[in-house]
Short mmCIF file of C-alpha atoms in Angstrom, two decimals:
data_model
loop_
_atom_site.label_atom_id
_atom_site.label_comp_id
_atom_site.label_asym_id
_atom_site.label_seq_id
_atom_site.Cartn_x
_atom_site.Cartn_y
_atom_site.Cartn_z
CA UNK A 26 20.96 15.23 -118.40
CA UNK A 27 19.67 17.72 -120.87
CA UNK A 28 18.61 20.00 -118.10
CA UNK A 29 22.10 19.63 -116.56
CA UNK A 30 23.61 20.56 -119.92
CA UNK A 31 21.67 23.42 -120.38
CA UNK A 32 22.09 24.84 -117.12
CA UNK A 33 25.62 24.63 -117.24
CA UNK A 34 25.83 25.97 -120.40
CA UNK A 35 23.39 28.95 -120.27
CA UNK A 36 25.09 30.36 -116.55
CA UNK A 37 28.87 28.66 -117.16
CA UNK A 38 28.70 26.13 -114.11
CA UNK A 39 31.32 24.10 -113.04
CA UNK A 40 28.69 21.08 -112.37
CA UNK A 41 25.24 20.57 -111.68
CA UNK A 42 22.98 17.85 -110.66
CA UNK A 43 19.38 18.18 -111.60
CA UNK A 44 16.86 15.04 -109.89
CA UNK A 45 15.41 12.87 -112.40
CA UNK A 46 11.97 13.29 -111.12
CA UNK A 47 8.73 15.16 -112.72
CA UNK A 48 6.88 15.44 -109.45
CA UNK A 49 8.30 17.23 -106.29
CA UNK A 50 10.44 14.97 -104.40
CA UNK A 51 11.02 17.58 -101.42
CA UNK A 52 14.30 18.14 -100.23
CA UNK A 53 15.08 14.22 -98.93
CA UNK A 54 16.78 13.46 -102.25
CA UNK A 55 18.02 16.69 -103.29
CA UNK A 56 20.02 16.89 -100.25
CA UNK A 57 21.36 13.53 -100.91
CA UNK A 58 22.56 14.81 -104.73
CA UNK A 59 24.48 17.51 -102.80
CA UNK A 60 26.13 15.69 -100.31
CA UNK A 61 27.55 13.38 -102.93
CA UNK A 62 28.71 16.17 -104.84
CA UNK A 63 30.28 17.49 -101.21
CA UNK A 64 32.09 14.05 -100.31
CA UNK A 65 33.31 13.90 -103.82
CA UNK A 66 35.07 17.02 -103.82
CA UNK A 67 36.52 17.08 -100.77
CA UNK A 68 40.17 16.28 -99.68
CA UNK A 69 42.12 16.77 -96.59
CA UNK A 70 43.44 19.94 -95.75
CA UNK A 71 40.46 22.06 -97.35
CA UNK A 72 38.00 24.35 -95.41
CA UNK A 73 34.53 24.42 -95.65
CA UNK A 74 32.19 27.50 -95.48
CA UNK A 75 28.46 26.30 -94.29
CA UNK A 76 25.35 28.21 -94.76
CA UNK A 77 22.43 27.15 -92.87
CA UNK A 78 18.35 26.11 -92.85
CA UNK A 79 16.35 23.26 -94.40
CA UNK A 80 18.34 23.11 -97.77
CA UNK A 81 21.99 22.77 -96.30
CA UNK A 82 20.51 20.61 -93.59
CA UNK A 83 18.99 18.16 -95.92
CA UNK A 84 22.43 17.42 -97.28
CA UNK A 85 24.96 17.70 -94.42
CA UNK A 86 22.45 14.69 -92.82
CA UNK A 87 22.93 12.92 -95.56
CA UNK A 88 26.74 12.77 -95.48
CA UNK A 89 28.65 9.55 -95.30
CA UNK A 90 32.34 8.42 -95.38
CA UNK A 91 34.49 5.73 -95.62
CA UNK A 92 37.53 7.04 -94.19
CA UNK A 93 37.35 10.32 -91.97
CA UNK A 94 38.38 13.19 -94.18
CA UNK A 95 40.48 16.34 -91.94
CA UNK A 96 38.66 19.35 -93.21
CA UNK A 97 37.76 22.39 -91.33
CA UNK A 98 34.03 23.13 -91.00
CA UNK A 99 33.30 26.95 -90.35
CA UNK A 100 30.46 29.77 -90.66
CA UNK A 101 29.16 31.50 -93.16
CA UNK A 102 27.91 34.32 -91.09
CA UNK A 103 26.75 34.25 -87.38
CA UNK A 104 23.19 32.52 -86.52
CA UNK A 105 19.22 33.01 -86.27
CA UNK A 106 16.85 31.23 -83.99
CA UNK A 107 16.08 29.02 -85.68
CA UNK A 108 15.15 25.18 -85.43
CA UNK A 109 17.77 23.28 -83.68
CA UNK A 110 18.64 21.31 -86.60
CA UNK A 111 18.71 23.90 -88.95
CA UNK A 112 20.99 26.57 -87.14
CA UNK A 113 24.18 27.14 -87.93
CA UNK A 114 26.22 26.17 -84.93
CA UNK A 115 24.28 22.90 -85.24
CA UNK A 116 24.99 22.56 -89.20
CA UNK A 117 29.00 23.09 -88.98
CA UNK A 118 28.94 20.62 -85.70
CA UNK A 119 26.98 18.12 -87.62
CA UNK A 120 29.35 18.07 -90.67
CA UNK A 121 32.41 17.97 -89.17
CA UNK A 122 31.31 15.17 -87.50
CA UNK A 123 30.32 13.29 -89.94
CA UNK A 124 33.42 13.80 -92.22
CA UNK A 125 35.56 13.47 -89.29
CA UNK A 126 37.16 17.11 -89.44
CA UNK A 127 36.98 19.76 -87.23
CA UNK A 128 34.49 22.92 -86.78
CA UNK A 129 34.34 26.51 -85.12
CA UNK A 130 31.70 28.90 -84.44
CA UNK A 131 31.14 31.93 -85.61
CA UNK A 132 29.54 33.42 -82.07
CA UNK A 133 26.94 36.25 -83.01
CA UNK A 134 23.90 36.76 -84.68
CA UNK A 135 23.89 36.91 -88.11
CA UNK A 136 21.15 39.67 -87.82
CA UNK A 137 21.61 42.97 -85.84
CA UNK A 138 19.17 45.47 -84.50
CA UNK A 139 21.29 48.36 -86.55
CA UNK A 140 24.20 49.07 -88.40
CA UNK A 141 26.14 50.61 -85.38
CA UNK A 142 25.81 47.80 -83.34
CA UNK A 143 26.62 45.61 -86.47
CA UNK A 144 29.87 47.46 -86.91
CA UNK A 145 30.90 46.91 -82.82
CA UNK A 146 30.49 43.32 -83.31
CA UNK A 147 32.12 43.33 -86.71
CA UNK A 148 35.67 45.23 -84.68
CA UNK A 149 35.02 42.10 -82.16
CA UNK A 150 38.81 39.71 -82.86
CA UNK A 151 37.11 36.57 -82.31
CA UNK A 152 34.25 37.60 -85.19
CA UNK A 153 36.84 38.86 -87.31
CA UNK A 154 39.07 35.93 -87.20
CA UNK A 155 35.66 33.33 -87.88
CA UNK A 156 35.12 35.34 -91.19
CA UNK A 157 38.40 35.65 -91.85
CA UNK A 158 38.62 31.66 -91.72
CA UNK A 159 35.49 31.75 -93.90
CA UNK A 160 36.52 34.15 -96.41
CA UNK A 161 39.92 31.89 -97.29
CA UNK A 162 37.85 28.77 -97.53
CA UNK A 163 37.93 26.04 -100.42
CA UNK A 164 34.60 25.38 -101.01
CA UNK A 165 31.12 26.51 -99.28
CA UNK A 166 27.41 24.83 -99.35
CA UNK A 167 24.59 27.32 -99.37
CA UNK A 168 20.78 27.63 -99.33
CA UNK A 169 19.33 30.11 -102.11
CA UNK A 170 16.04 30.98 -100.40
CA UNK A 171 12.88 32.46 -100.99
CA UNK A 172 11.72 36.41 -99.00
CA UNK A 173 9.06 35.05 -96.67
CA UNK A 174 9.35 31.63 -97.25
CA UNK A 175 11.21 29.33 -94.41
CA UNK A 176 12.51 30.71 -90.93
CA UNK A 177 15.74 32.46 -92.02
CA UNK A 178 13.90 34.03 -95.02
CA UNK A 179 11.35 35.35 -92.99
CA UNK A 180 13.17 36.96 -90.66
CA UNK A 181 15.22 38.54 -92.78
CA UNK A 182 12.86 39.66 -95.11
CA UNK A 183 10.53 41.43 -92.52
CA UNK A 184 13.64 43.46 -91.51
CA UNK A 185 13.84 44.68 -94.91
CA UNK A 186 11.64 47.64 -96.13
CA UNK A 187 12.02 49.41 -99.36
CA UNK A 188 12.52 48.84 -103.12
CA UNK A 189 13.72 46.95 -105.44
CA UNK A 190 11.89 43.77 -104.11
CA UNK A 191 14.28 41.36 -103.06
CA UNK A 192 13.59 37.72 -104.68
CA UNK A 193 16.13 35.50 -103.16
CA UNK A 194 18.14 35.35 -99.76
CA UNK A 195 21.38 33.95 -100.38
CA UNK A 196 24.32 33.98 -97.11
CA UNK A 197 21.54 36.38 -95.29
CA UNK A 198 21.42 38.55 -97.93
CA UNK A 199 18.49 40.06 -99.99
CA UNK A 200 19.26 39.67 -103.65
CA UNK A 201 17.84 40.94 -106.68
CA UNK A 202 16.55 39.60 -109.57
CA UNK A 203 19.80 40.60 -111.42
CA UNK A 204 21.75 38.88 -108.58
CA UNK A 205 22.80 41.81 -106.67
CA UNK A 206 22.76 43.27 -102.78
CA UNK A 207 19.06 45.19 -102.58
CA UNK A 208 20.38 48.30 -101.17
CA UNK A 209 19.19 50.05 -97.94
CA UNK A 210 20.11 49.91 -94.09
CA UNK A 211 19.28 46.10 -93.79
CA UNK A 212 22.99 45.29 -95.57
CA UNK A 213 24.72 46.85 -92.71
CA UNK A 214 22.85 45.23 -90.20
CA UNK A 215 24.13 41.96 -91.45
CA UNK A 216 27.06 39.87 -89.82
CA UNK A 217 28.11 37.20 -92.60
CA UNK A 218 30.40 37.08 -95.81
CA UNK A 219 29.50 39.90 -98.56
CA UNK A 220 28.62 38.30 -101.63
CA UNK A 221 31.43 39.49 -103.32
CA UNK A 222 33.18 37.16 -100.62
CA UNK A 223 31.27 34.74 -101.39
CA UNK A 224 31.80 34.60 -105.20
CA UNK A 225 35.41 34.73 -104.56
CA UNK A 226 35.48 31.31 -102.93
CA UNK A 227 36.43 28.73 -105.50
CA UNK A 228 33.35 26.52 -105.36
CA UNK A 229 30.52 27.54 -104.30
CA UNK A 230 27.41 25.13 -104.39
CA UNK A 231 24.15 26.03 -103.97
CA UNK A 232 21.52 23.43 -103.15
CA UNK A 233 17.38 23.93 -103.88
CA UNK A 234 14.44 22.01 -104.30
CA UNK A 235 10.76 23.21 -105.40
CA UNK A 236 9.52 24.89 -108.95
CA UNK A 237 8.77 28.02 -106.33
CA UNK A 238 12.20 28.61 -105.66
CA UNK A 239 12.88 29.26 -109.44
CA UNK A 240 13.30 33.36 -109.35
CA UNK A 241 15.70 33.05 -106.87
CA UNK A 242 17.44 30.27 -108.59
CA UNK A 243 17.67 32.24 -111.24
CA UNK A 244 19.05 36.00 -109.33
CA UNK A 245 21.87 33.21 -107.54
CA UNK A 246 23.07 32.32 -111.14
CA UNK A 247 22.68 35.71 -112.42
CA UNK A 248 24.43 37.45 -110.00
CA UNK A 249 27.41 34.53 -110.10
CA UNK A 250 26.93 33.90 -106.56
CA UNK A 251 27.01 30.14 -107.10
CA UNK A 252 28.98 27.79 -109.13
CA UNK A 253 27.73 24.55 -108.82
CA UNK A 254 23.52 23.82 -108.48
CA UNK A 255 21.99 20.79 -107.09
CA UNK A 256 18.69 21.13 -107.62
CA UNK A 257 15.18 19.37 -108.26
CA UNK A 258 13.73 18.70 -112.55
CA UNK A 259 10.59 20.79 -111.46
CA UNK A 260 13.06 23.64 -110.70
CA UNK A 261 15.31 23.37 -113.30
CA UNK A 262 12.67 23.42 -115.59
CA UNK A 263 11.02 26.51 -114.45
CA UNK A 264 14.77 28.52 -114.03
CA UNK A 265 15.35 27.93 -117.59
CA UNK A 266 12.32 28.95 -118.63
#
């Protein structure tokens, strides 16, 4: 609770949920914290925004309901290759299910081989209309990963080459350590919400486990990208510190 507090107080969050635990639990537990938090806040009507990998996965298979709730489950940005069960098209399919709402794909890659071809596929009416949906949504769930570490992070990292040195990936985008866009031609290359998008969504949780993810923790709270944290005691430790 006193890690909670502090947390919320230092970074002016709207809620957090730190795991009572001093070892690390992995994400089995975390993921459950969040998709509490996600059922709870819920109601019918609203729209979703889903990011993807391990993190968000942990908690949309965790996600239970009594009664099915009509949301609308959409797309951050497009997809990677990446595990089955951690892909996006999976993730939004998954939750909607579960809650007993409805889902759409966002149909493109979330990384492009340049920023000319990124900008053909951005003019595409079916991509504009799937961001579009997620740019108006009520609440979005997303991963705040490490460069290097974890599919998504590694991908997108080895695209990336130049300075400042990223130290999170949040929404497939490299973020400083003050919480900003690193700069360079990796940005445009990049089909998925801006972050400014993203910070204009009214809740925005972001879900992490692991004292190693702390930097990053700390650039997504910095840079006001997220608005809620469910996170592990190892971790929360470590990001205040």
């Amino acid at each position: 609770a006193a890690l909670e507090e502090e947390l919320g107080k230092r970074w002016g969050l709207d809620h957090v949920a730190v795991l009572a635990s001093d070892r690390q639990p992995g994400l089995e537990l975390v993921g459950s914290l969040a998709a509490r938090r996600l059922v709870d806040t819920l109601d019918d009507r609203m729209r979703i925004a889903l990011g993807w990998g391990t993190s968000v996965e942990a908690a949309v298979r965790r996600v239970e309901v009594e009664r099915p709730v009509r949301v609308e489950v959409v797309q951050i940005g497009g997809d990677l290759t990446m595990p089955t069960s951690s892909s996006g098209h999976q993730l939004v399919r998954e939750l909607a299910t579960r809650l007993g709402g409805e889902y759409s794909y966002l149909p493109a890659p979330v990384l492009l081989e340049s920023p000319g071809l990124a900008r053909q596929v951005l003019e595409d009416p079916a991509i504009r209309t799937e961001l579009d949906r997620a740019r108006g949504a009520d609440l979005a769930m997303v991963g705040i990963g490490v460069p290097g570490r974890g599919f998504a992070e590694s991908v997108i990292a080895d695209a990336y080459t130049g300075e400042p040195t990223p130290v999170a990936v949040v929404s497939a985008r490299l973020v400083d350590r003050d919480g900003q866009e690193v700069p360079g031609p990796l940005r445009g290359r990049v089909v998925s919400l801006t972050l400014d998008e993203l910070r204009k969504i009214p809740t925005v949780i972001g879900v992490a486990a692991g004292v190693e993810k702390a930097p990053a923790v700390v650039a997504a709270l910095n840079g006001g990208l997220v608005n809620e944290l469910i996170c592990d005691q190892p971790l929360a430790a470590e990001a205040l510190r």
